[in-house]
mmCIF file of C-alpha atoms and ligand atoms in Angstrom:
data_model
loop_
_atom_site.group_PDB
_atom_site.id
_atom_site.type_symbol
_atom_site.label_atom_id
_atom_site.label_comp_id
_atom_site.label_asym_id
_atom_site.label_seq_id
_atom_site.Cartn_x
_atom_site.Cartn_y
_atom_site.Cartn_z
ATOM 1 C CA THR A 11 22.594 8.682 -15.214
ATOM 2 C CA ARG A 12 18.940 7.646 -15.265
ATOM 3 C CA ARG A 13 16.734 9.626 -17.635
ATOM 4 C CA VAL A 14 13.411 10.648 -16.094
ATOM 5 C CA ALA A 15 10.256 11.680 -17.938
ATOM 6 C CA ILE A 16 7.458 13.277 -15.904
ATOM 7 C CA LEU A 17 3.813 13.059 -16.963
ATOM 8 C CA ILE A 18 1.469 15.822 -15.803
ATOM 9 C CA SER A 19 -2.038 17.115 -16.465
ATOM 10 C CA GLY A 20 -2.155 20.398 -14.567
ATOM 11 C CA GLY A 21 -0.150 22.750 -12.407
ATOM 12 C CA GLY A 22 2.739 20.384 -11.979
ATOM 13 C CA SER A 23 3.895 21.372 -8.501
ATOM 14 C CA ASN A 24 5.152 17.825 -7.922
ATOM 15 C CA MET A 25 6.912 17.953 -11.296
ATOM 16 C CA VAL A 26 8.660 21.187 -10.230
ATOM 17 C CA ALA A 27 9.797 19.540 -6.978
ATOM 18 C CA LEU A 28 11.130 16.529 -8.900
ATOM 19 C CA VAL A 29 12.959 18.619 -11.508
ATOM 20 C CA GLN A 30 14.505 20.864 -8.862
ATOM 21 C CA SER A 31 15.727 17.811 -6.953
ATOM 22 C CA MET A 32 17.608 16.337 -9.920
ATOM 23 C CA VAL A 33 20.741 18.457 -9.654
ATOM 24 C CA GLY A 34 24.321 18.001 -8.539
ATOM 25 C CA ASP A 35 25.267 14.411 -7.717
ATOM 26 C CA HIS A 36 21.680 13.179 -8.197
ATOM 27 C CA PRO A 37 21.588 9.796 -9.988
ATOM 28 C CA ALA A 38 18.934 11.000 -12.468
ATOM 29 C CA ARG A 39 18.007 13.969 -14.571
ATOM 30 C CA ALA A 40 14.774 15.214 -16.104
ATOM 31 C CA VAL A 41 14.695 14.717 -19.880
ATOM 32 C CA LEU A 42 11.028 15.378 -20.663
ATOM 33 C CA VAL A 43 7.845 16.792 -19.162
ATOM 34 C CA LEU A 44 4.816 15.570 -21.087
ATOM 35 C CA SER A 45 1.177 16.562 -20.634
ATOM 36 C CA ASN A 46 -2.049 15.170 -22.056
ATOM 37 C CA ASN A 47 -3.436 18.678 -21.602
ATOM 38 C CA PRO A 48 -1.774 21.216 -23.918
ATOM 39 C CA GLN A 49 -2.997 24.022 -21.602
ATOM 40 C CA ALA A 50 -1.381 22.545 -18.471
ATOM 41 C CA THR A 51 0.413 25.399 -16.730
ATOM 42 C CA GLY A 52 3.097 22.935 -15.662
ATOM 43 C CA LEU A 53 4.409 22.816 -19.250
ATOM 44 C CA ALA A 54 5.493 26.468 -19.097
ATOM 45 C CA LYS A 55 7.070 25.885 -15.678
ATOM 46 C CA ALA A 56 9.096 22.980 -17.082
ATOM 47 C CA ALA A 57 10.221 25.013 -20.082
ATOM 48 C CA GLN A 58 11.268 27.833 -17.744
ATOM 49 C CA MET A 59 13.453 25.341 -15.868
ATOM 50 C CA GLY A 60 15.033 24.281 -19.151
ATOM 51 C CA VAL A 61 13.360 20.867 -19.416
ATOM 52 C CA PRO A 62 12.093 19.767 -22.853
ATOM 53 C CA THR A 63 8.301 19.520 -23.026
ATOM 54 C CA ALA A 64 5.708 17.768 -25.139
ATOM 55 C CA ALA A 65 1.924 17.806 -25.252
ATOM 56 C CA VAL A 66 -0.110 14.873 -26.529
ATOM 57 C CA ASP A 67 -3.743 15.939 -26.386
ATOM 58 C CA HIS A 68 -5.858 12.891 -25.549
ATOM 59 C CA ARG A 69 -9.096 14.387 -26.878
ATOM 60 C CA PRO A 70 -8.646 13.770 -30.630
ATOM 61 C CA PHE A 71 -8.159 10.075 -29.855
ATOM 62 C CA GLY A 72 -11.621 9.715 -28.283
ATOM 63 C CA LYS A 73 -11.949 6.278 -26.692
ATOM 64 C CA ASP A 74 -8.828 4.937 -28.426
ATOM 65 C CA ARG A 75 -6.486 4.924 -25.437
ATOM 66 C CA ALA A 76 -3.960 2.699 -27.200
ATOM 67 C CA ALA A 77 -3.537 5.223 -30.037
ATOM 68 C CA PHE A 78 -3.066 8.049 -27.517
ATOM 69 C CA GLU A 79 -0.519 5.974 -25.641
ATOM 70 C CA ALA A 80 1.371 5.141 -28.850
ATOM 71 C CA GLU A 81 1.961 8.896 -29.320
ATOM 72 C CA VAL A 82 3.058 9.245 -25.686
ATOM 73 C CA GLN A 83 5.372 6.247 -26.071
ATOM 74 C CA ALA A 84 6.917 7.778 -29.204
ATOM 75 C CA GLU A 85 7.762 10.967 -27.257
ATOM 76 C CA LEU A 86 9.219 8.951 -24.382
ATOM 77 C CA GLU A 87 11.393 6.978 -26.785
ATOM 78 C CA LYS A 88 12.536 10.130 -28.564
ATOM 79 C CA ALA A 89 13.651 11.480 -25.181
ATOM 80 C CA GLN A 90 15.255 8.114 -24.334
ATOM 81 C CA ALA A 91 13.494 8.104 -20.970
ATOM 82 C CA ASP A 92 14.154 5.138 -18.732
ATOM 83 C CA ILE A 93 12.127 6.100 -15.650
ATOM 84 C CA LEU A 94 8.574 7.451 -15.816
ATOM 85 C CA CYS A 95 7.101 9.579 -13.010
ATOM 86 C CA LEU A 96 3.363 10.248 -13.037
ATOM 87 C CA ALA A 97 2.786 13.526 -11.191
ATOM 88 C CA GLY A 98 -0.822 14.649 -11.233
ATOM 89 C CA PHE A 99 -1.331 12.782 -14.505
ATOM 90 C CA MET A 100 -5.081 12.296 -14.644
ATOM 91 C CA ARG A 101 -5.422 9.721 -17.452
ATOM 92 C CA ILE A 102 -5.726 6.012 -16.756
ATOM 93 C CA LEU A 103 -3.031 4.054 -18.599
ATOM 94 C CA THR A 104 -3.794 0.689 -20.200
ATOM 95 C CA PRO A 105 -2.157 -2.538 -19.028
ATOM 96 C CA GLY A 106 -0.379 -2.709 -22.400
ATOM 97 C CA PHE A 107 1.354 0.621 -21.834
ATOM 98 C CA ILE A 108 2.155 -0.126 -18.213
ATOM 99 C CA ALA A 109 3.692 -3.491 -19.185
ATOM 100 C CA LYS A 110 6.249 -1.621 -21.313
ATOM 101 C CA TRP A 111 7.311 0.359 -18.227
ATOM 102 C CA GLU A 112 7.003 -2.321 -15.578
ATOM 103 C CA GLY A 113 9.490 -1.721 -12.766
ATOM 104 C CA ARG A 114 10.304 1.755 -14.107
ATOM 105 C CA ILE A 115 7.082 3.723 -13.497
ATOM 106 C CA LEU A 116 6.069 5.610 -10.337
ATOM 107 C CA ASN A 117 2.965 7.525 -9.290
ATOM 108 C CA ILE A 118 2.083 9.846 -6.431
ATOM 109 C CA HIS A 119 -1.382 9.540 -4.962
ATOM 110 C CA PRO A 120 -2.936 11.879 -2.377
ATOM 111 C CA SER A 121 -3.943 9.305 0.245
ATOM 112 C CA LEU A 122 -2.421 6.762 2.583
ATOM 113 C CA LEU A 123 -2.823 3.805 0.238
ATOM 114 C CA PRO A 124 -4.440 1.301 0.255
ATOM 115 C CA LYS A 125 -7.048 3.779 1.521
ATOM 116 C CA TYR A 126 -8.907 5.964 -0.989
ATOM 117 C CA LYS A 127 -7.813 4.858 -4.408
ATOM 118 C CA GLY A 128 -9.272 7.006 -7.172
ATOM 119 C CA LEU A 129 -10.548 10.566 -6.871
ATOM 120 C CA HIS A 130 -11.701 12.969 -4.102
ATOM 121 C CA THR A 131 -9.320 11.463 -1.578
ATOM 122 C CA HIS A 132 -9.254 14.448 0.809
ATOM 123 C CA ALA A 133 -13.049 14.677 1.011
ATOM 124 C CA ARG A 134 -13.275 10.932 1.625
ATOM 125 C CA ALA A 135 -10.718 11.031 4.467
ATOM 126 C CA ILE A 136 -12.645 13.860 6.168
ATOM 127 C CA GLU A 137 -15.975 12.125 5.593
ATOM 128 C CA ALA A 138 -14.625 8.938 7.188
ATOM 129 C CA GLY A 139 -13.499 10.867 10.294
ATOM 130 C CA ASP A 140 -9.870 9.810 9.835
ATOM 131 C CA ALA A 141 -7.388 11.332 12.308
ATOM 132 C CA GLU A 142 -4.567 10.937 9.786
ATOM 133 C CA HIS A 143 -4.210 11.403 6.051
ATOM 134 C CA GLY A 144 -1.339 11.822 3.640
ATOM 135 C CA CYS A 145 0.174 10.744 0.372
ATOM 136 C CA SER A 146 1.846 7.712 -1.141
ATOM 137 C CA VAL A 147 4.345 7.041 -3.905
ATOM 138 C CA HIS A 148 3.945 3.626 -5.456
ATOM 139 C CA GLU A 149 5.068 1.600 -8.414
ATOM 140 C CA VAL A 150 2.432 1.570 -11.105
ATOM 141 C CA THR A 151 0.904 -1.770 -11.984
ATOM 142 C CA ALA A 152 -2.066 -2.599 -14.187
ATOM 143 C CA GLU A 153 -4.404 -2.182 -11.181
ATOM 144 C CA LEU A 154 -5.354 1.504 -10.493
ATOM 145 C CA ASP A 155 -3.499 3.082 -7.534
ATOM 146 C CA ASP A 156 -2.135 -0.315 -6.587
ATOM 147 C CA GLY A 157 1.401 -1.645 -6.790
ATOM 148 C CA PRO A 158 4.235 -1.710 -4.266
ATOM 149 C CA ILE A 159 4.313 1.326 -1.956
ATOM 150 C CA LEU A 160 7.692 3.086 -2.067
ATOM 151 C CA GLY A 161 6.929 5.858 0.401
ATOM 152 C CA GLN A 162 4.277 7.545 2.507
ATOM 153 C CA ALA A 163 3.969 10.852 4.348
ATOM 154 C CA ARG A 164 1.417 11.499 7.070
ATOM 155 C CA VAL A 165 -0.395 14.639 8.176
ATOM 156 C CA PRO A 166 -3.058 15.116 10.847
ATOM 157 C CA VAL A 167 -6.650 15.810 9.895
ATOM 158 C CA LEU A 168 -7.684 18.808 12.002
ATOM 159 C CA PRO A 169 -11.103 19.897 13.256
ATOM 160 C CA GLY A 170 -12.789 22.111 10.681
ATOM 161 C CA ASP A 171 -10.681 20.822 7.791
ATOM 162 C CA THR A 172 -12.159 21.114 4.334
ATOM 163 C CA PRO A 173 -10.871 19.173 1.321
ATOM 164 C CA GLU A 174 -8.984 22.345 0.390
ATOM 165 C CA THR A 175 -7.278 22.928 3.762
ATOM 166 C CA LEU A 176 -6.377 19.254 3.961
ATOM 167 C CA ALA A 177 -5.004 19.230 0.409
ATOM 168 C CA ALA A 178 -2.892 22.269 1.304
ATOM 169 C CA ARG A 179 -1.390 20.317 4.218
ATOM 170 C CA VAL A 180 -0.720 17.200 2.130
ATOM 171 C CA LEU A 181 0.773 18.866 -0.962
ATOM 172 C CA PRO A 182 4.005 20.153 0.659
ATOM 173 C CA MET A 183 4.546 16.622 1.967
ATOM 174 C CA GLU A 184 4.149 15.305 -1.579
ATOM 175 C CA HIS A 185 6.911 17.707 -2.612
ATOM 176 C CA GLN A 186 9.233 16.206 0.019
ATOM 177 C CA LEU A 187 8.246 12.584 -0.460
ATOM 178 C CA TYR A 188 8.350 12.169 -4.229
ATOM 179 C CA PRO A 189 11.912 13.495 -4.737
ATOM 180 C CA GLU A 190 13.171 11.392 -1.817
ATOM 181 C CA VAL A 191 11.604 8.230 -3.265
ATOM 182 C CA LEU A 192 12.883 8.989 -6.773
ATOM 183 C CA ARG A 193 16.434 9.600 -5.547
ATOM 184 C CA ARG A 194 16.468 6.128 -3.999
ATOM 185 C CA PHE A 195 14.538 4.407 -6.785
ATOM 186 C CA ALA A 196 17.051 5.714 -9.339
ATOM 187 C CA VAL A 197 19.765 3.636 -7.657
ATOM 188 C CA GLY A 198 17.541 0.569 -7.222
ATOM 189 C CA ASP A 199 16.523 1.161 -3.592
ATOM 190 C CA ARG A 200 12.857 0.229 -3.149
ATOM 191 C CA LYS A 201 12.765 0.307 0.658
ATOM 192 C CA PRO A 202 9.736 2.434 1.642
ATOM 193 C CA VAL A 203 10.414 6.039 2.693
ATOM 194 C CA LEU A 204 8.308 7.081 5.687
ATOM 195 C CA LEU A 205 7.814 10.803 6.446
ATOM 196 C CA PRO A 206 7.896 12.760 8.613
HETATM 197 C C1 LIG B 330 -1.361 16.011 -6.465
HETATM 198 O O1 LIG B 330 -2.005 16.198 -5.214
HETATM 199 C C2 LIG B 330 -1.300 14.538 -6.795
HETATM 200 O O2 LIG B 330 -1.066 13.715 -5.677
HETATM 201 C C3 LIG B 330 -2.678 14.305 -7.348
HETATM 202 O O3 LIG B 330 -2.955 15.437 -8.130
HETATM 203 C C4 LIG B 330 -2.244 16.560 -7.595
HETATM 204 C C5 LIG B 330 -1.428 17.175 -8.701
HETATM 205 O O4 LIG B 330 -0.847 18.387 -8.302
HETATM 206 N N1 LIG B 330 -2.730 13.118 -8.127
HETATM 207 C C6 LIG B 330 -3.841 12.395 -8.306
HETATM 208 O O5 LIG B 330 -4.908 12.705 -7.825
HETATM 209 C C7 LIG B 330 -3.668 11.175 -9.176
HETATM 210 N N2 LIG B 330 -4.913 10.457 -9.290
HETATM 211 P P1 LIG B 330 0.391 19.000 -9.083
HETATM 212 O O6 LIG B 330 -0.010 19.051 -10.557
HETATM 213 O O7 LIG B 330 0.538 20.371 -8.511
HETATM 214 O O8 LIG B 330 1.573 18.116 -8.858
#
């Protein structure tokens, strides 16, 4: 059984979808939910589902990302995690950390990559007049929001959409896509999942 740690910064709705998917004959189980934000409401949700949690506040470390990451790494090792899922984790990880997890670290990003890396993806898709938008799960590499794409889900952009209405259409697709990609990834299947 693969041991999955999930990194969050906020509400953790993708984390909840991932945890709830890892039941029955699933090839993985959730061993840790870790947040850089001790106030993240996702931590309480994880605890309620019976998943161990940890908080490593990034703020006391200031600009010293490596020292922050050493604490995160210590928690991951304690939990004996062997797959790492970033799920609304809003800290940039250094190449040194990512190298330790190469081939074992996934992220979900709210755009059809390679479009709209970075922040404010929904606003940028609307601004560009795109007819389609969505989300992507990819392997994390040292380059931000880059790395092999393991799955994508598409939604239409509708007249009158705001970043909020569009986000509300994308998020449920994230909740379908990420568990489906993880289920396959856990058994070594990297063939892209395309939804719907
Ligand atoms: C999700 O939409 C996720 O794709 C996005 O943050 C949201 C987290 O929601 N991630 C990023 O923007 C990463 N740069 P959640 O906490 O409810 O899963």
